[in-house]
CSV table of C-alpha atoms in Angstrom, one decimal:
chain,number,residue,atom,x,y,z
A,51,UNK,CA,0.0,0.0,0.0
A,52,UNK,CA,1.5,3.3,-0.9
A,53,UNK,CA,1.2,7.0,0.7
A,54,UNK,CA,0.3,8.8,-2.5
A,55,UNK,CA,-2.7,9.9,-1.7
A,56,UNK,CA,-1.7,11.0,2.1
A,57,UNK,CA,1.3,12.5,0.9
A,58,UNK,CA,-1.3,14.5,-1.9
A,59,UNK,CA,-3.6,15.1,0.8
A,60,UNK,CA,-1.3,16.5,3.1
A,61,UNK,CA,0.1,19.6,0.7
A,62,UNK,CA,-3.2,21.2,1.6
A,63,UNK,CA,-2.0,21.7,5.0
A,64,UNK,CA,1.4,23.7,3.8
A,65,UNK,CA,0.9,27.2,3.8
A,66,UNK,CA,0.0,29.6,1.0
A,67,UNK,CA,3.0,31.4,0.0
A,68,UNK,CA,2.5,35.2,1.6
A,69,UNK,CA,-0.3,37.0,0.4
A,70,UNK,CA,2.0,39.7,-1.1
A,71,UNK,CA,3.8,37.1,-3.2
A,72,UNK,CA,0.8,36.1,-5.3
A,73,UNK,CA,-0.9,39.4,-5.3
A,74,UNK,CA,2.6,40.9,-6.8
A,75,UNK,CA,3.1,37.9,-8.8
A,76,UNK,CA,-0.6,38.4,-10.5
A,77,UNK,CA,0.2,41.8,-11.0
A,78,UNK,CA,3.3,42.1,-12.3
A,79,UNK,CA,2.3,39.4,-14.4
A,80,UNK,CA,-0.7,41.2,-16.0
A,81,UNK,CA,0.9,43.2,-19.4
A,82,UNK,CA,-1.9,46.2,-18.6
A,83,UNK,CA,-0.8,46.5,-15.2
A,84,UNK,CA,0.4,49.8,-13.4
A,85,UNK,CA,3.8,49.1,-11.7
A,86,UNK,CA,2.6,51.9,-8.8
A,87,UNK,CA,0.2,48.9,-7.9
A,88,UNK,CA,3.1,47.1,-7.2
A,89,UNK,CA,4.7,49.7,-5.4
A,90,UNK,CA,1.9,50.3,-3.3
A,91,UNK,CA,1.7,46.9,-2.3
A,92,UNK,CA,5.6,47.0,-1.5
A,93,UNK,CA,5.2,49.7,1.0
A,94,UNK,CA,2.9,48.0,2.8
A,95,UNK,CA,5.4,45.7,3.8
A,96,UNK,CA,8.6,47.1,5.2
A,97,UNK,CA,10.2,44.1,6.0
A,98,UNK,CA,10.0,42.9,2.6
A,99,UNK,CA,11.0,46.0,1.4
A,100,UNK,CA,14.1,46.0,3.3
A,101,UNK,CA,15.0,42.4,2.4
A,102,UNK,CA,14.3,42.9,-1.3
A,103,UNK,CA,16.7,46.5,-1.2
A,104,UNK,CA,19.2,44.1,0.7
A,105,UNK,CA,19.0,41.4,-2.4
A,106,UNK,CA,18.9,43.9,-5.4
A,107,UNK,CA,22.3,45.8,-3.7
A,108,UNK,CA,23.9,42.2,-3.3
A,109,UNK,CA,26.8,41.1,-5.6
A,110,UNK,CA,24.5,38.2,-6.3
A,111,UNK,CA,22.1,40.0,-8.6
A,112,UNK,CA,23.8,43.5,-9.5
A,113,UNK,CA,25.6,45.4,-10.5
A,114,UNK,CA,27.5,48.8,-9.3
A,115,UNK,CA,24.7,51.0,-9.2
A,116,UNK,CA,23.1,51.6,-5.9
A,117,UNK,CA,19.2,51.2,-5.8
A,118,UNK,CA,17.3,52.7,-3.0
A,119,UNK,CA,13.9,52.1,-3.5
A,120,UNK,CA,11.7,49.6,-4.4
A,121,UNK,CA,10.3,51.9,-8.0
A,122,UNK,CA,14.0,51.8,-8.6
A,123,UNK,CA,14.4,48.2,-8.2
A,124,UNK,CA,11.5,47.5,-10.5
A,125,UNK,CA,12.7,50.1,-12.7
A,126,UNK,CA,16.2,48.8,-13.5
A,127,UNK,CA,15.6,45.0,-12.8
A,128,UNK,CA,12.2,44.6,-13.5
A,129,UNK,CA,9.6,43.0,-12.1
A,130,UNK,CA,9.9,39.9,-13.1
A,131,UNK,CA,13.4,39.8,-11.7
A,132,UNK,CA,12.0,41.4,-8.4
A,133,UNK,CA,9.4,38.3,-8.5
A,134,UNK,CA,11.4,36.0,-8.1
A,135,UNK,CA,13.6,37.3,-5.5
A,136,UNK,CA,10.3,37.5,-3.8
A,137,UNK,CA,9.2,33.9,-4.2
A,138,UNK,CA,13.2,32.9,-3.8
A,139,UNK,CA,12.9,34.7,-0.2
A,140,UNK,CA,9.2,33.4,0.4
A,141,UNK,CA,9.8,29.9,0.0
A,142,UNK,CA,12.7,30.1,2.4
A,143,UNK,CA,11.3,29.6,5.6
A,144,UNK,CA,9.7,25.9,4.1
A,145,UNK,CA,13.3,24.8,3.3
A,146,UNK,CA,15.3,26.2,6.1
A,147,UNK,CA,13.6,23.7,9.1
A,148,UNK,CA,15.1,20.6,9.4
A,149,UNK,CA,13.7,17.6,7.3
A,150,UNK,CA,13.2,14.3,8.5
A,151,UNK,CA,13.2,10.7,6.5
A,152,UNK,CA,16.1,12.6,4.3
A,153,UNK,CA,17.9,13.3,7.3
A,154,UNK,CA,18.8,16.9,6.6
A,155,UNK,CA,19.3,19.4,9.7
A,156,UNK,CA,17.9,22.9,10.0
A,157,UNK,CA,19.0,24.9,6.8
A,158,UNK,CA,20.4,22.2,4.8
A,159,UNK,CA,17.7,21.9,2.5
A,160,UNK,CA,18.0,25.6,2.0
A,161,UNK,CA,21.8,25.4,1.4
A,162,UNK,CA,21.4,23.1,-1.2
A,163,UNK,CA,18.6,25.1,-3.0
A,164,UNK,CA,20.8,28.0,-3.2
A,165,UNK,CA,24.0,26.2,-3.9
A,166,UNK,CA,22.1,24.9,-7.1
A,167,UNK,CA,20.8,28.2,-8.1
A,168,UNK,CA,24.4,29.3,-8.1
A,169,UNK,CA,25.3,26.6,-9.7
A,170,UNK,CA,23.2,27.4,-12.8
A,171,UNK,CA,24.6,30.4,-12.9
A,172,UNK,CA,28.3,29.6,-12.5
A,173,UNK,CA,27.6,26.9,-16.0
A,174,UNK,CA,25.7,29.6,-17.4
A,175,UNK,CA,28.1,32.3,-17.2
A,176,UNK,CA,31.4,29.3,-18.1
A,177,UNK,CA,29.5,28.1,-20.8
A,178,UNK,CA,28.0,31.8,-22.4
A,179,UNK,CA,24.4,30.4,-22.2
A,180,UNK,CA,21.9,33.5,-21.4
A,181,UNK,CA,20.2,32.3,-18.6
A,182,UNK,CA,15.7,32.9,-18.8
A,183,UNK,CA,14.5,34.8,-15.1
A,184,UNK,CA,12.7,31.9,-14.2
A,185,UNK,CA,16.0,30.1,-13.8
A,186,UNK,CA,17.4,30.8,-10.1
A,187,UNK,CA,13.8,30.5,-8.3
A,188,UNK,CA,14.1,27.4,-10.1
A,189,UNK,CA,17.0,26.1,-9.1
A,190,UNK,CA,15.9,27.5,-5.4
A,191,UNK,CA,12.2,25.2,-5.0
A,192,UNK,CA,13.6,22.1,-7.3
A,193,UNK,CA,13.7,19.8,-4.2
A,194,UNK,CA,10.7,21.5,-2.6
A,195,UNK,CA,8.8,18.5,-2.7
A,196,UNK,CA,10.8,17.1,-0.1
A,197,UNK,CA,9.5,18.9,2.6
A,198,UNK,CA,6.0,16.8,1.6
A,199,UNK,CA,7.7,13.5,1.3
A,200,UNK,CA,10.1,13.7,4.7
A,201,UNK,CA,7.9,12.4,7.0
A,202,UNK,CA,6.3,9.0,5.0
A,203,UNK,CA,10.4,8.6,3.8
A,204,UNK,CA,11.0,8.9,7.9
A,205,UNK,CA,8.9,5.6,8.5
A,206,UNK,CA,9.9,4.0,5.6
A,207,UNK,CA,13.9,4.8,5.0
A,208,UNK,CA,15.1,1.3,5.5
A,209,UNK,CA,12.3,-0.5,2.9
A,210,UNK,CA,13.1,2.5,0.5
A,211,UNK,CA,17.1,2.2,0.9
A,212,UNK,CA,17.1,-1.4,0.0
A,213,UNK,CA,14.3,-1.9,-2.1
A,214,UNK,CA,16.8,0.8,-4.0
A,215,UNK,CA,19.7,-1.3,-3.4
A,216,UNK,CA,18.1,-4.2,-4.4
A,217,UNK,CA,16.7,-3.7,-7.8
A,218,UNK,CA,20.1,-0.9,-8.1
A,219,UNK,CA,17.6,1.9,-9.1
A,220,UNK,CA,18.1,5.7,-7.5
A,221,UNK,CA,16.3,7.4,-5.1
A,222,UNK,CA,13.8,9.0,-6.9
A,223,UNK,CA,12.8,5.6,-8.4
A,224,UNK,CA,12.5,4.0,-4.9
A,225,UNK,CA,10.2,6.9,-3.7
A,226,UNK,CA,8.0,6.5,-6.5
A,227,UNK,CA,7.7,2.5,-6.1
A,228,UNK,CA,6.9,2.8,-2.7
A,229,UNK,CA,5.5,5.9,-1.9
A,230,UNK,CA,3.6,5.9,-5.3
A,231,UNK,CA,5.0,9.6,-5.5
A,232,UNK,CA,8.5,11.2,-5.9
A,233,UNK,CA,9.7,14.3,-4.7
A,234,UNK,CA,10.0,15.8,-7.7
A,235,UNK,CA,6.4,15.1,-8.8
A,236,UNK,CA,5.1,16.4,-5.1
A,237,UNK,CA,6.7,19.6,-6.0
A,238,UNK,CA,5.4,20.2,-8.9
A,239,UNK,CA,1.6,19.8,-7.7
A,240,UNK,CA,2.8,22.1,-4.9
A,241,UNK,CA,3.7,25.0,-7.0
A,242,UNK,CA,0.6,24.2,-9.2
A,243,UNK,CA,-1.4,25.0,-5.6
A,244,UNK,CA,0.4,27.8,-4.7
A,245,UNK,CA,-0.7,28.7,-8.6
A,246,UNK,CA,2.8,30.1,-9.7
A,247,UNK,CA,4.0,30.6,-12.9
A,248,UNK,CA,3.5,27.3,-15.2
A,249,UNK,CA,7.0,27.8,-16.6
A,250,UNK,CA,8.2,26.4,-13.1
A,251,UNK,CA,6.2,23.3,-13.6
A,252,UNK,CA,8.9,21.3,-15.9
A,253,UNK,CA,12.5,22.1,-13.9
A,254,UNK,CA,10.4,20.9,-10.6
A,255,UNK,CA,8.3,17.8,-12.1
A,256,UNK,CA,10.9,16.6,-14.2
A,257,UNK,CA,15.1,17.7,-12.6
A,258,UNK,CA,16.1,13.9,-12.6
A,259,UNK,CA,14.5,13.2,-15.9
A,260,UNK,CA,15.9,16.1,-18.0
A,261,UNK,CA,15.3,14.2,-21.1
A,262,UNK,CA,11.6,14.0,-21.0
A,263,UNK,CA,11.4,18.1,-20.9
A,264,UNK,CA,11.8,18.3,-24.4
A,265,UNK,CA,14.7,20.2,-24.6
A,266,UNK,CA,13.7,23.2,-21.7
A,267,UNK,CA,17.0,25.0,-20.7
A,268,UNK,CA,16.3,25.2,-17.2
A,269,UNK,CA,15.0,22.0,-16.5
A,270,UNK,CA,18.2,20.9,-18.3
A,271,UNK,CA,20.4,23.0,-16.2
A,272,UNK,CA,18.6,22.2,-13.0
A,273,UNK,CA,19.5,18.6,-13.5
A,274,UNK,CA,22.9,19.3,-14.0
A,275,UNK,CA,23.3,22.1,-10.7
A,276,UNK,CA,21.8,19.5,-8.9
A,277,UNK,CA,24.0,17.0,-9.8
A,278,UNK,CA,27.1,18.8,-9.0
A,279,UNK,CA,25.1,20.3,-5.6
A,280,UNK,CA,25.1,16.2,-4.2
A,281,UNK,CA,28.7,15.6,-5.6
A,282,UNK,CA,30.2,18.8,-3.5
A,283,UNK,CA,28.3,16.6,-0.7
A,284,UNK,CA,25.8,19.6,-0.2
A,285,UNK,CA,22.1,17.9,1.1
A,286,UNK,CA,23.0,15.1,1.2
A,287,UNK,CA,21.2,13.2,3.5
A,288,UNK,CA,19.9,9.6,3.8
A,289,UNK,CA,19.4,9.8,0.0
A,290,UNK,CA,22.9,10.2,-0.1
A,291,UNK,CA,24.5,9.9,-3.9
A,292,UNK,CA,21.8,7.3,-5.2
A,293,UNK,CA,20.8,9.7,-7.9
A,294,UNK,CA,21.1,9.2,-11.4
A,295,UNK,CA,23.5,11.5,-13.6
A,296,UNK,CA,21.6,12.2,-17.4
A,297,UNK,CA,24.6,11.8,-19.5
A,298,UNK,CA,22.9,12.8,-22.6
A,299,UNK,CA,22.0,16.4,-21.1
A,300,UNK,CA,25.7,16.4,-19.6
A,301,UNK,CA,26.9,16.1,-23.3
A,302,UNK,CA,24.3,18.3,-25.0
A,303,UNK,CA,26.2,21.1,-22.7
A,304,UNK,CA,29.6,19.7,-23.5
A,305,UNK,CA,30.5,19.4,-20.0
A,306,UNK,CA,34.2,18.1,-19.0
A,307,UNK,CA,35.7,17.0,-15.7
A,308,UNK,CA,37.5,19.8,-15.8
A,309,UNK,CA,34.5,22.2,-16.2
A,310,UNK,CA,32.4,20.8,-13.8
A,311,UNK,CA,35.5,21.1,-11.6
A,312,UNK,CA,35.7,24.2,-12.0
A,313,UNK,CA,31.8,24.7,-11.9
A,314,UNK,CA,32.1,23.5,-8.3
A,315,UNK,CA,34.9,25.9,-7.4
A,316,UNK,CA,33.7,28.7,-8.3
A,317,UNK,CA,30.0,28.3,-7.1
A,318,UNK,CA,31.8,27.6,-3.6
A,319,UNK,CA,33.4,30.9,-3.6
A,320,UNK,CA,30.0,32.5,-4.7
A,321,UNK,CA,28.0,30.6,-2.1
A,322,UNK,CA,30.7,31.7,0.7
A,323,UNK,CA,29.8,35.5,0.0
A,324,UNK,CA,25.9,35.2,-0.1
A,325,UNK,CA,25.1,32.5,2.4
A,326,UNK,CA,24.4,35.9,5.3
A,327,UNK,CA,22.4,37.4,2.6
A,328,UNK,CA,20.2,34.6,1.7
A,329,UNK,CA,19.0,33.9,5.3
B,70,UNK,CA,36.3,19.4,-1.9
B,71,UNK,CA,38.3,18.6,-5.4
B,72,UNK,CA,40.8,16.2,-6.0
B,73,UNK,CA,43.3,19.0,-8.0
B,74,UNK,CA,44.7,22.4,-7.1
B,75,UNK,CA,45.3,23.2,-10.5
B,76,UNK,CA,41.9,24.3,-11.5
B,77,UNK,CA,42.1,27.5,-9.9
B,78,UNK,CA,45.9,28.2,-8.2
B,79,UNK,CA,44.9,31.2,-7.1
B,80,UNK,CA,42.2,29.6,-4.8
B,81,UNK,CA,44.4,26.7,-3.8
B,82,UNK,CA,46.8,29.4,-2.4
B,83,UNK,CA,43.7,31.3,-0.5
B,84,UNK,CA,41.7,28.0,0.5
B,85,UNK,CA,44.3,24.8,0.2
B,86,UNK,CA,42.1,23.0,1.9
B,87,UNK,CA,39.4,23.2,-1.0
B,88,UNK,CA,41.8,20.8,-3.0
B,89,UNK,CA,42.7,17.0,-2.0
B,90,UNK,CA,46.3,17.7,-3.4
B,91,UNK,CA,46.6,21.0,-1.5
B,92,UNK,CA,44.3,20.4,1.7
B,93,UNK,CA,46.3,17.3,2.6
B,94,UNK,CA,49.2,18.2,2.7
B,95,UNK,CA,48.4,21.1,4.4
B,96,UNK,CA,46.9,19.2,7.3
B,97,UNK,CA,49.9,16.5,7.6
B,98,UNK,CA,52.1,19.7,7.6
B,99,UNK,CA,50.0,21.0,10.6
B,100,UNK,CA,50.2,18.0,12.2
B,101,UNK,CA,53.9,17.6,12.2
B,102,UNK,CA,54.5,21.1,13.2
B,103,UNK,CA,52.0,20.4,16.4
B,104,UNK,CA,54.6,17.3,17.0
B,105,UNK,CA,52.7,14.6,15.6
B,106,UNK,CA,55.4,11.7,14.8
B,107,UNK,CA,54.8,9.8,11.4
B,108,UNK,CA,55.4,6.0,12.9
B,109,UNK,CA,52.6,7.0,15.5
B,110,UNK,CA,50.1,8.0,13.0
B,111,UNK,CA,46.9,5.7,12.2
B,112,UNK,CA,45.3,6.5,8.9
B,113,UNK,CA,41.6,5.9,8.1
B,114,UNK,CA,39.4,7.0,5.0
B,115,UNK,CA,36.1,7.5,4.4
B,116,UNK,CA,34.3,8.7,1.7
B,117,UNK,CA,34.5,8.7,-1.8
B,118,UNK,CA,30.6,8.4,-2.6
B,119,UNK,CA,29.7,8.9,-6.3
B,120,UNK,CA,26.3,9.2,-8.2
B,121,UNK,CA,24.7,6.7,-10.9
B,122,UNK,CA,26.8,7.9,-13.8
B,123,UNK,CA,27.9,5.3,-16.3
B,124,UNK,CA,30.5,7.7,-18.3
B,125,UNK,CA,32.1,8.5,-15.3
B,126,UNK,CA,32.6,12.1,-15.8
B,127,UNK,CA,31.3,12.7,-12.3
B,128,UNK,CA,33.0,10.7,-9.9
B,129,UNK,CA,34.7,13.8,-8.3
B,130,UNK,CA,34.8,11.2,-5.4
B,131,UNK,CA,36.8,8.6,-6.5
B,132,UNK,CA,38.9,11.0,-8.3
B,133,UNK,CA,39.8,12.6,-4.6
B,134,UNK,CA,40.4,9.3,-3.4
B,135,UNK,CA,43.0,8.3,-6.1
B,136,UNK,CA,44.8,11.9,-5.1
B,137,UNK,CA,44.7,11.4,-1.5
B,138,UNK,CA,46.0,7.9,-2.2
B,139,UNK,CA,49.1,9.3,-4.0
B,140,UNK,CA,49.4,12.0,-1.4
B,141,UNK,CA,49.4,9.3,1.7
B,142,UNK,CA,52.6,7.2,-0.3
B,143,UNK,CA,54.3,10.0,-0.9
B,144,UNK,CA,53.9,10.5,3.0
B,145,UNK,CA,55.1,7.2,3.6
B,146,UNK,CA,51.6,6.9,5.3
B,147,UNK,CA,49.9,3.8,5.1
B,148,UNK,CA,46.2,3.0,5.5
B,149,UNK,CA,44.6,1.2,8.6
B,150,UNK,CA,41.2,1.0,8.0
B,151,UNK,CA,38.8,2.4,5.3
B,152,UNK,CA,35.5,2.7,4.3
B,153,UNK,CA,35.0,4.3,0.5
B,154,UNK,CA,33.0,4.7,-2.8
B,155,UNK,CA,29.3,3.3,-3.5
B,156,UNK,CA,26.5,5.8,-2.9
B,157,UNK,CA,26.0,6.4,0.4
B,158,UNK,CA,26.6,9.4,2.0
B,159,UNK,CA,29.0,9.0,5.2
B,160,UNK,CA,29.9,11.1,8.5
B,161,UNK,CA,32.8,10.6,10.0
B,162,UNK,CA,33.7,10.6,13.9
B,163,UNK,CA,36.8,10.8,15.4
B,164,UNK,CA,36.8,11.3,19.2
B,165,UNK,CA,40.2,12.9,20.0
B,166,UNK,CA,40.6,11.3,23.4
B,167,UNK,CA,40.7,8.0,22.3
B,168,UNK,CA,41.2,7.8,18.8
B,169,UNK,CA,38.0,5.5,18.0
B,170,UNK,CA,36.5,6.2,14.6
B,171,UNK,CA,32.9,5.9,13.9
B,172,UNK,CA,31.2,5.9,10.1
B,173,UNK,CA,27.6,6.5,10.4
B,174,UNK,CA,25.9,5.4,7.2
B,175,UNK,CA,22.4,4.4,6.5
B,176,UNK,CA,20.9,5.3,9.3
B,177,UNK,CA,23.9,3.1,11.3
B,178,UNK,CA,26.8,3.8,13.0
B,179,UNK,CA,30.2,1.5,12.7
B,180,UNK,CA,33.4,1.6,14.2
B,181,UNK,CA,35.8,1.9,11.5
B,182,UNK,CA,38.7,-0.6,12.4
């Protein structure tokens, strides 16, 4: 007997993302709308204010000029940038509590998430691929169906681990045979509840099976941050390595040890000057 | 960590310990300055986990345990006790009064002897 449906069931009880999230999201969204709406709704909220001023200043998403206001940071970034810093920071406090069944302690989920976001953006820049904005906020909630799965994965670790061992399939596969749901999939109808953008659907449903997205960059590159997020031994938990590596996306990017290598590196350094910034 | 320095010098000379070939080294060195005598020390590994990936290209893991190897002869050092590659995702133990190493993996914990 498998959890599916519980594990279905149960994403009614997580949280709607904060109201200002959708309302700005459906806004900035809309081609007629008036970006003072936005602002308006901004204001409302100093706290998000401050921590969206904080983000747009950071090294991680600007670049020398100063912006002091939130009309400025729509202005000059625009708002779909600002969007998904807002979701980025909104989904935070889901992945920064510890997660049971995988084993991960306070904040390592969320460590992960933004070590793969980074790491999009490290290939991206090595590689001279222009990245879409949906891309980091992609990387960011990938694995946030795990924080659906935990607990059913906490009573059943030891079936899952060598019914995976057994039949030599990964994780992923071993979730879905006994759970009757993967983590990937549970994110996916997460996001679909929380009614975000459908261009998030693909990286989340489909990051270990990059080959089935017909071709979409991001789910592409998610797969690929991911993988190199496990192998720097970042959230890694009871799961541990027992994910499968898509060769054919690895080669459509004409990746090489020593770019992944140097992938790794340099998302390290990056990830050592945001991690205060990111919560 | 990465097995080789040489991706990025300029890091290895800010972070050695970011780099097998670097960190290693670094460490012995620290150890032998503290006094640490070479016939005294007892080596153990663990570690070395890779993903499914039938090309290879990957296996950052088993490419920092061939390095550390090589590091550990030159060193004269040789290994007691080990506990490396497959999938699994290990934490290591060492309680400094007594020298005992435990692995826990899969949910268990093992002395590594």
């Amino acid at each position: 007997l498998n959890n599916r449906k519980e594990i279905i069931d149960k994403i009614r009880d997580i949280p709607a993302i904060p109201a200002i999230t959708s309302k700005t999201l459906k806004i900035l969204r809309d081609p007629d709308s008036d970006i003072k709406e936005a602002v308006k709704l901004f204001e409302l909220d100093p706290g998000i204010t401050a921590n969206i001023l904080k983000l747009v200043n950071s090294s991680v998403f600007s670049g020398e000029i100063k912006i002091y206001s939130i009309r400025d940071a729509l202005v000059r970034l625009g708002g779909r940038r600002i969007t998904q810093m807002l979701l980025s920071s909104s989904v935070s406090k889901f992945m920064n509590r510890p997660l049971a069944g995988y084993e991960l302690s306070a904040g390592e989920l969320w460590h992960s998430a933004v070590s793969c976001a980074l790491s999009m953006e490290t290939i991206a820049k090595l590689l001279n691929i222009k990245l879409p904005e949906h891309a980091f906020t992609a990387g960011i909630m990938h694995d946030i169906g795990k924080i659906l799965l935990g607990s059913f994965i906490d009573v059943k670790s030891e079936l899952i681990i060598s019914y995976a061992e057994n039949e030599n399939i990964s994780f992923p596969e071993a979730e879905q045979e006994i759970l009757g749901i993967d983590h990937a999939e549970a994110g996916a109808i997460l996001i679909e509840k929380w009614e975000l953008p459908e261009e998030f659907y693909k990286p989340l449903r489909l990051h270990h099976k990059p080959e089935e997205a017909e071709g979409d960059m991001v789910t592409e590159l998610v797969h690929l941050a991911d993988v190199l997020t496990l192998m720097e031994g970042i959230g890694t938990g009871r799961d541990g390595l027992r994910y499968k590596v898509s060769n054919k996306t690895a080669e459509k990017y004409q990746l090489t040890p020593s770019l992944i290598e140097r992938t790794i590196c340099e998302t390290k350094v990056r990830y050592d000057e945001v991690k205060g910034l990111l919560g | 960590m990465l097995p080789l320095s040489r991706i990025d010098t300029g890091k290895a000379r800010e972070t050695p310990c970011m780099f097998t070939d670097t960190g290693v080294p670094r460490l012995l060195q620290q150890m032998f300055s503290f006094g640490a005598k070479r016939s005294n020390m007892i080596v153990k590994i663990a570690g070395a986990s890779s993903l499914f990936d039938e090309r290879g290209m990957f296996k950052i893991g088993e490419r920092n345990y061939i390095v550390l190897r090589k590091v550990l002869d030159k060193n004269n050092l040789l290994v007691a006790a080990e506990d490396v590659k497959g999938c699994t995702s290990r934490t290591l133990s060492l309680f400094v009064k007594n020298g005992r190493t435990i692995v826990k993996k899969n949910g268990r914990e093992e002395e590594l002897n």
